[in-house]
Short mmCIF file of C-alpha atoms in Angstrom, two decimals:
data_model
loop_
_atom_site.label_atom_id
_atom_site.label_comp_id
_atom_site.label_asym_id
_atom_site.label_seq_id
_atom_site.Cartn_x
_atom_site.Cartn_y
_atom_site.Cartn_z
CA MET A 1 136.98 46.10 -83.66
CA ASP A 2 140.34 44.47 -85.85
CA GLY A 3 142.60 45.68 -83.62
CA VAL A 4 140.30 43.72 -80.95
CA ASP A 5 140.30 40.16 -82.99
CA ILE A 6 144.37 40.67 -84.31
CA ASN A 7 144.89 40.50 -80.58
CA THR A 8 142.66 37.65 -79.61
CA LEU A 9 144.59 35.69 -82.42
CA GLU A 10 147.71 36.57 -81.75
CA ARG A 11 146.54 35.34 -77.89
CA LEU A 12 145.76 32.18 -79.02
CA ALA A 13 148.87 31.57 -80.60
CA THR A 14 150.99 31.64 -77.84
CA PRO A 15 151.55 28.62 -75.82
CA ALA A 16 151.10 30.30 -72.50
CA PHE A 17 147.17 30.72 -73.06
CA TRP A 18 147.12 27.18 -73.77
CA LEU A 19 149.07 26.13 -70.73
CA ASP A 20 146.61 28.02 -68.64
CA THR A 21 142.39 27.69 -68.76
CA PRO A 22 142.06 24.90 -71.89
CA LEU A 23 144.61 22.67 -70.23
CA ARG A 24 143.40 22.96 -66.94
CA VAL A 25 139.99 22.27 -68.00
CA SER A 26 141.59 19.50 -70.34
CA LEU A 27 143.33 17.70 -67.35
CA ILE A 28 139.88 18.02 -65.47
CA LEU A 29 138.01 16.19 -67.73
CA LEU A 30 140.99 13.48 -68.05
CA PHE A 31 140.81 12.92 -63.99
CA GLY A 32 137.13 12.86 -64.07
CA PHE A 33 136.78 10.45 -67.03
CA LEU A 34 139.69 8.03 -65.18
CA ALA A 35 138.12 8.54 -61.64
CA ASN A 36 134.74 7.23 -63.35
CA MET A 37 136.54 4.40 -64.58
CA ILE A 38 138.30 3.08 -61.50
CA VAL A 39 135.52 3.94 -59.17
CA ARG A 40 132.93 1.73 -61.86
CA THR A 41 136.51 -0.84 -61.89
CA VAL A 42 136.18 -1.64 -58.14
CA ILE A 43 132.61 -1.78 -57.39
CA LYS A 44 132.17 -4.50 -59.99
CA ARG A 45 135.27 -6.07 -58.20
CA VAL A 46 133.49 -5.73 -54.71
CA THR A 47 129.88 -6.80 -56.00
CA THR A 48 131.73 -9.77 -57.56
CA LYS A 49 132.94 -10.95 -54.37
CA ILE A 50 129.40 -9.79 -52.67
CA ALA A 51 127.83 -12.30 -55.29
CA ASP A 52 130.40 -15.24 -54.21
CA GLY A 53 130.81 -15.11 -50.75
CA GLU A 54 128.61 -18.12 -49.55
CA THR A 55 130.64 -20.10 -52.04
CA ALA A 56 133.64 -18.64 -50.77
CA LYS A 57 132.50 -19.03 -47.24
CA LEU A 58 131.73 -23.18 -47.95
CA ASP A 59 135.25 -23.51 -49.76
CA LYS A 60 137.09 -21.96 -46.79
CA PHE A 61 135.37 -23.68 -43.83
CA ASP A 62 134.12 -26.67 -45.14
CA PRO A 63 136.61 -28.65 -47.27
CA ALA A 64 134.87 -31.93 -46.59
CA ALA A 65 131.22 -30.77 -47.40
CA ARG A 66 133.06 -29.72 -50.65
CA LYS A 67 135.15 -32.71 -51.44
CA ASN A 68 131.21 -35.04 -50.57
CA ALA A 69 129.47 -34.39 -53.54
CA LYS A 70 126.92 -36.88 -51.93
CA ASP A 71 126.18 -34.46 -49.31
CA PRO A 72 123.46 -32.97 -50.04
CA ARG A 73 124.20 -30.11 -47.90
CA TYR A 74 126.72 -29.56 -50.68
CA TRP A 75 124.66 -29.52 -53.15
CA LEU A 76 122.34 -27.29 -51.75
CA MET A 77 124.63 -24.57 -50.32
CA GLN A 78 127.07 -25.01 -53.79
CA ASP A 79 125.99 -26.32 -56.92
CA SER A 80 122.28 -24.88 -56.46
CA PRO A 81 121.23 -23.06 -59.65
CA ILE A 82 118.66 -21.28 -57.50
CA ALA A 83 121.58 -20.10 -55.42
CA ALA A 84 123.96 -19.42 -58.97
CA VAL A 85 120.34 -17.06 -59.91
CA ARG A 86 120.24 -15.25 -57.05
CA ARG A 87 123.80 -14.40 -56.57
CA ALA A 88 124.02 -12.95 -60.27
CA GLN A 89 120.89 -11.09 -59.79
CA ARG A 90 122.09 -9.47 -56.36
CA SER A 91 125.30 -8.28 -57.60
CA LYS A 92 123.82 -6.74 -60.94
CA THR A 93 121.14 -5.03 -58.84
CA ILE A 94 123.93 -3.18 -56.20
CA GLY A 95 126.67 -2.75 -59.45
CA SER A 96 124.16 -0.92 -61.32
CA VAL A 97 123.18 1.30 -58.20
CA LEU A 98 126.74 1.89 -57.51
CA ARG A 99 127.80 2.95 -60.46
CA SER A 100 124.94 5.29 -61.35
CA ILE A 101 125.42 7.47 -58.40
CA ALA A 102 129.94 7.44 -58.48
CA THR A 103 129.53 8.32 -62.46
CA VAL A 104 126.54 11.09 -61.21
CA VAL A 105 128.47 12.40 -58.19
CA LEU A 106 132.07 12.38 -60.46
CA ALA A 107 130.06 13.89 -63.35
CA THR A 108 128.72 17.10 -61.18
CA LEU A 109 131.77 17.58 -59.34
CA THR A 110 133.59 17.83 -62.37
CA ILE A 111 131.03 19.95 -64.21
CA LEU A 112 131.30 22.46 -61.40
CA MET A 113 135.17 22.43 -61.36
CA VAL A 114 135.46 23.38 -65.02
CA LEU A 115 132.86 26.17 -64.73
CA THR A 116 134.99 27.52 -61.94
CA GLU A 117 137.77 27.79 -64.10
CA LEU A 118 135.98 29.42 -67.30
CA ASN A 119 135.36 32.14 -64.32
CA PHE A 120 131.52 31.51 -63.81
CA ASN A 121 130.26 32.45 -60.20
CA LEU A 122 129.04 29.43 -58.67
CA GLY A 123 127.62 31.41 -55.40
CA PRO A 124 124.20 31.99 -56.16
CA LEU A 125 123.93 28.43 -58.20
CA LEU A 126 125.51 26.36 -55.03
CA ALA A 127 123.02 29.20 -52.77
CA SER A 128 119.87 28.33 -54.52
CA ALA A 129 120.98 23.98 -55.08
CA GLY A 130 121.39 24.00 -51.04
CA ILE A 131 118.33 25.34 -50.85
CA ALA A 132 116.65 23.27 -53.02
CA GLY A 133 118.08 20.24 -51.57
CA VAL A 134 116.89 21.07 -47.97
CA ALA A 135 113.55 21.42 -49.22
CA ILE A 136 114.02 18.21 -51.26
CA GLY A 137 115.36 16.20 -48.25
CA PHE A 138 112.89 17.01 -46.05
CA GLY A 139 110.19 15.86 -48.15
CA ALA A 140 111.43 13.09 -49.08
CA GLN A 141 112.94 11.50 -45.99
CA THR A 142 110.57 8.74 -46.74
CA LEU A 143 112.07 8.09 -50.11
CA VAL A 144 115.68 8.21 -49.08
CA LYS A 145 114.79 6.25 -46.60
CA ASP A 146 113.61 3.19 -48.90
CA TYR A 147 115.87 3.46 -51.22
CA LEU A 148 118.87 3.21 -48.71
CA SER A 149 116.82 0.11 -47.08
CA GLY A 150 116.16 -1.46 -50.17
CA LEU A 151 119.85 -1.03 -50.75
CA PHE A 152 120.90 -3.26 -47.99
CA MET A 153 118.63 -5.51 -47.98
CA VAL A 154 119.77 -6.27 -50.99
CA ALA A 155 123.61 -6.40 -50.58
CA GLU A 156 122.79 -8.05 -47.53
CA ASP A 157 120.77 -10.93 -49.60
CA GLN A 158 118.18 -10.77 -46.82
CA TYR A 159 115.57 -12.33 -49.11
CA GLY A 160 114.95 -12.71 -52.69
CA ILE A 161 112.20 -13.56 -55.56
CA GLY A 162 110.66 -16.86 -54.83
CA ASP A 163 111.37 -16.75 -51.28
CA VAL A 164 108.88 -17.58 -48.70
CA VAL A 165 109.71 -14.72 -46.09
CA ASP A 166 107.49 -13.05 -42.99
CA LEU A 167 107.84 -9.35 -42.63
CA GLY A 168 105.49 -8.74 -40.19
CA GLU A 169 102.22 -7.37 -41.85
CA ALA A 170 102.43 -9.29 -44.72
CA SER A 171 103.63 -12.95 -45.67
CA GLY A 172 104.07 -15.48 -47.99
CA THR A 173 106.38 -15.67 -51.45
CA VAL A 174 108.23 -12.48 -52.34
CA GLU A 175 107.46 -11.72 -56.08
CA SER A 176 109.28 -8.32 -56.82
CA VAL A 177 112.48 -7.32 -54.99
CA GLY A 178 112.96 -3.18 -56.22
CA LEU A 179 115.02 -1.01 -54.06
CA ARG A 180 111.69 0.90 -53.13
CA VAL A 181 109.06 -1.21 -52.66
CA THR A 182 108.85 -5.44 -52.34
CA GLN A 183 105.86 -7.62 -53.92
CA VAL A 184 104.61 -10.61 -51.74
CA ARG A 185 102.11 -12.90 -52.38
CA ALA A 186 99.99 -14.20 -49.35
CA VAL A 187 98.49 -17.68 -49.43
CA ASP A 188 95.30 -16.57 -49.65
CA GLY A 189 96.39 -14.54 -53.56
CA THR A 190 96.78 -11.03 -51.92
CA LEU A 191 99.10 -9.23 -53.29
CA TRP A 192 100.98 -7.12 -50.47
CA HIS A 193 103.19 -3.93 -52.35
CA VAL A 194 105.48 -3.28 -49.14
CA ARG A 195 108.14 -0.22 -48.83
CA ASN A 196 111.04 -1.14 -47.89
CA GLY A 197 111.86 1.87 -45.64
CA GLU A 198 108.58 0.23 -42.97
CA ILE A 199 110.11 -3.52 -42.76
CA LEU A 200 111.67 -3.69 -39.50
CA ARG A 201 112.53 -6.96 -39.50
CA VAL A 202 112.76 -10.27 -41.82
CA GLY A 203 111.82 -13.78 -42.06
CA ASN A 204 112.97 -16.05 -44.24
CA SER A 205 112.23 -19.45 -44.75
CA SER A 206 113.84 -20.15 -47.73
CA GLN A 207 117.47 -19.34 -46.58
CA GLY A 208 119.79 -22.40 -45.79
CA TRP A 209 117.93 -25.02 -44.36
CA ALA A 210 114.53 -25.99 -42.92
CA ARG A 211 112.95 -28.09 -40.11
CA ALA A 212 109.68 -30.10 -40.02
CA VAL A 213 108.12 -30.15 -36.31
CA LEU A 214 105.90 -32.29 -35.48
CA ASP A 215 103.97 -32.83 -32.52
CA ILE A 216 102.40 -36.37 -32.37
CA PRO A 217 100.02 -37.39 -29.24
CA VAL A 218 99.96 -40.50 -28.62
CA PRO A 219 97.23 -42.34 -25.56
CA TYR A 220 98.45 -41.04 -22.15
CA ASP A 221 99.48 -45.28 -21.05
CA SER A 222 101.24 -45.69 -23.94
CA ASP A 223 105.29 -46.95 -23.73
CA VAL A 224 106.55 -43.40 -24.37
CA GLU A 225 110.58 -44.89 -25.23
CA LYS A 226 108.32 -47.83 -27.47
CA VAL A 227 106.80 -45.21 -29.62
CA SER A 228 109.12 -43.11 -29.79
CA GLU A 229 111.84 -45.70 -31.24
CA LEU A 230 108.39 -46.62 -33.79
CA ILE A 231 108.09 -42.37 -34.52
CA LEU A 232 111.95 -43.22 -35.30
CA LYS A 233 111.65 -46.24 -37.40
CA THR A 234 109.36 -44.33 -39.66
CA ALA A 235 110.73 -41.34 -39.73
CA MET A 236 114.31 -43.38 -41.11
CA GLU A 237 112.38 -45.14 -43.76
CA LEU A 238 110.95 -42.13 -45.07
CA ARG A 239 114.47 -40.43 -45.39
CA GLU A 240 115.68 -43.34 -47.04
CA ASP A 241 112.44 -42.99 -49.74
CA LYS A 242 114.19 -42.50 -53.47
CA ASP A 243 111.43 -39.48 -53.61
CA TYR A 244 112.76 -37.71 -50.24
CA ARG A 245 116.14 -38.50 -50.22
CA ARG A 246 117.36 -35.62 -51.49
CA LEU A 247 115.02 -33.36 -49.32
CA ILE A 248 116.02 -34.33 -46.36
CA LEU A 249 119.74 -33.22 -44.87
CA ASP A 250 120.02 -34.83 -41.49
CA ASP A 251 118.90 -38.01 -39.66
CA PRO A 252 115.34 -37.43 -38.02
CA GLU A 253 115.61 -36.58 -34.30
CA VAL A 254 112.84 -37.69 -31.47
CA TRP A 255 113.29 -34.75 -29.38
CA GLY A 256 111.59 -36.49 -26.20
CA VAL A 257 107.79 -35.61 -24.44
CA GLU A 258 106.66 -31.86 -25.53
CA ALA A 259 103.78 -31.82 -23.07
CA LEU A 260 101.27 -34.06 -20.98
CA THR A 261 97.61 -33.58 -20.68
CA GLY A 262 95.11 -35.93 -19.13
CA GLU A 263 94.34 -37.94 -22.42
CA SER A 264 97.92 -37.94 -24.21
CA VAL A 265 101.52 -37.53 -24.04
CA VAL A 266 103.11 -35.76 -27.16
CA ILE A 267 106.66 -36.47 -28.41
CA ARG A 268 107.76 -34.12 -30.62
CA LEU A 269 109.78 -35.24 -34.01
CA ALA A 270 112.28 -32.91 -35.43
CA ILE A 271 113.58 -33.41 -39.19
CA ARG A 272 115.79 -30.89 -41.47
CA THR A 273 114.70 -30.22 -44.93
CA LYS A 274 115.88 -28.46 -47.88
CA PRO A 275 114.13 -24.66 -47.79
CA LEU A 276 110.44 -24.56 -48.62
CA GLU A 277 110.09 -28.60 -48.48
CA GLN A 278 109.54 -28.84 -45.17
CA TRP A 279 105.89 -28.80 -45.38
CA GLY A 280 105.76 -31.85 -48.03
CA VAL A 281 107.96 -33.58 -45.79
CA ALA A 282 105.21 -32.90 -42.47
CA ARG A 283 102.46 -34.03 -44.69
CA GLU A 284 103.84 -37.20 -45.78
CA MET A 285 105.48 -37.72 -42.53
CA ARG A 286 101.82 -37.75 -40.44
CA ALA A 287 100.59 -40.14 -43.38
CA ARG A 288 103.54 -42.59 -42.59
CA LEU A 289 102.42 -42.01 -39.04
CA LYS A 290 99.09 -42.78 -39.05
CA GLY A 291 99.64 -46.32 -40.58
CA ALA A 292 102.70 -47.43 -38.32
CA LEU A 293 100.59 -46.03 -35.28
CA ALA A 294 97.62 -48.28 -36.54
CA ARG A 295 99.49 -50.90 -37.17
CA GLU A 296 100.40 -51.11 -33.93
CA GLY A 297 96.98 -50.45 -32.19
CA LEU A 298 97.98 -47.19 -31.50
CA ARG A 299 95.48 -43.78 -31.96
CA ILE A 300 95.60 -40.20 -31.35
CA PRO A 301 93.27 -40.11 -28.25
CA LEU A 302 89.95 -37.46 -28.33
CA LEU A 303 88.90 -35.24 -25.32
CA ASN A 304 86.27 -36.51 -23.52
CA GLN A 305 82.77 -35.94 -24.26
CA THR A 306 79.72 -35.53 -22.20
CA VAL A 307 75.99 -35.71 -23.12
CA ILE A 308 73.68 -34.22 -20.50
CA LYS A 309 70.58 -36.87 -20.93
CA GLY A 310 66.86 -35.61 -19.23
CA SER A 311 64.35 -37.26 -18.52
CA ALA A 312 61.81 -36.14 -21.26
CA PRO A 313 63.82 -34.87 -23.46
CA SER A 314 61.91 -32.75 -26.52
CA ALA A 315 62.65 -34.31 -30.40
CA ALA A 316 65.40 -31.57 -31.00
CA ALA A 317 67.00 -32.28 -28.07
CA ALA A 318 67.18 -36.38 -28.72
CA GLN A 319 67.93 -36.28 -32.02
CA GLY A 320 70.98 -33.60 -31.07
CA GLY A 321 72.07 -36.16 -28.26
CA ALA A 322 72.07 -39.43 -30.79
CA ALA A 323 73.66 -37.52 -33.30
CA ALA A 324 76.51 -36.84 -31.05
CA GLN A 325 76.16 -40.65 -29.65
CA GLY A 326 76.96 -41.88 -33.30
CA GLU A 327 79.47 -39.43 -34.26
CA ASP A 328 80.94 -39.82 -31.06
CA ALA A 329 80.97 -44.08 -31.74
CA ALA A 330 81.96 -43.67 -35.21
CA GLN A 331 84.88 -42.47 -33.85
CA GLY A 332 85.91 -44.20 -31.25
CA GLY A 333 86.00 -41.39 -28.50
CA ASP A 334 84.32 -41.78 -25.00
CA THR A 335 81.23 -40.13 -23.74
CA ALA A 336 79.63 -39.56 -20.31
CA VAL A 337 75.60 -39.67 -20.42
CA VAL A 338 74.85 -37.75 -16.97
CA ASP A 339 71.54 -37.53 -15.53
CA PRO A 340 70.16 -33.93 -15.04
CA ALA A 341 69.07 -35.44 -11.13
CA GLU A 342 72.69 -36.83 -10.59
CA ALA A 343 74.10 -33.42 -11.71
CA GLY A 344 71.66 -31.50 -9.63
CA SER A 345 73.00 -33.18 -6.72
CA LYS A 346 76.41 -32.67 -7.50
CA HIS A 347 75.88 -28.96 -7.25
#
């Protein structure tokens, strides 16, 4: 026993021992640590560039907007605090996930290489791990799909917290964005939990800009050119209003006649706005148009109404007919009274 101890001590005292297995193990650990540090640094730089992507695009391709601070599009794309927060959240999420994956992979490889240098038989371990990996892979396909889809959605900035989106079956305001599940609050208050792997398309109403589109019906015999000028004038007054000046990005546009019916001509008006402001601008525009059209003696046409009047109507029918005529008179609609005998002769 003493001889064994002496031989071991003598072997440990020789430089050849320390230049063999201990040196290789130390180099493996050192290289694993350095590789992890390098990969994490590269990931940090890449995610920073991803987070600053929109700003870089504006600086490169639109120098006029960058110099003109009064341009609302410059404020929207360059200085928006919401956009800055989204960029920071996106960078943090992507960087955290990629750094964790890199650390786990490099640590696993380093441990396996160290065990190999220590003469451990890794064959059974790798075989068992392979079988377990196949079983887990079959059982967790959906989970992996959800995480990968969530990672790409965050990286591409398809949507973020506070955005109004349409995900197919679910639509509303995004309240939470995870790598596996996205939570969307509908208009009626329903909270939808949508797995990212099930999202096939994303309609986002909160990115870049929005457009308020109004279809205004006017009487069929109206002067279309005159009415279009009135609509455009009213829209320009709205844009010059101090409360809406910053919400509207471009001059309103009258796109012309959108539809024709027997009672009306439909004229389409389009106003480009900041994201999520199109509905408020459209509501204010409708209120102003109502007053402007009323001052010009124009009204939104009503559909023709037909009341069939019998020779001896019942009390209920008479009351219903009187109510219908009274309502139509109050609204200014057209009412045609048809006698049953005349209606029968037409048939």
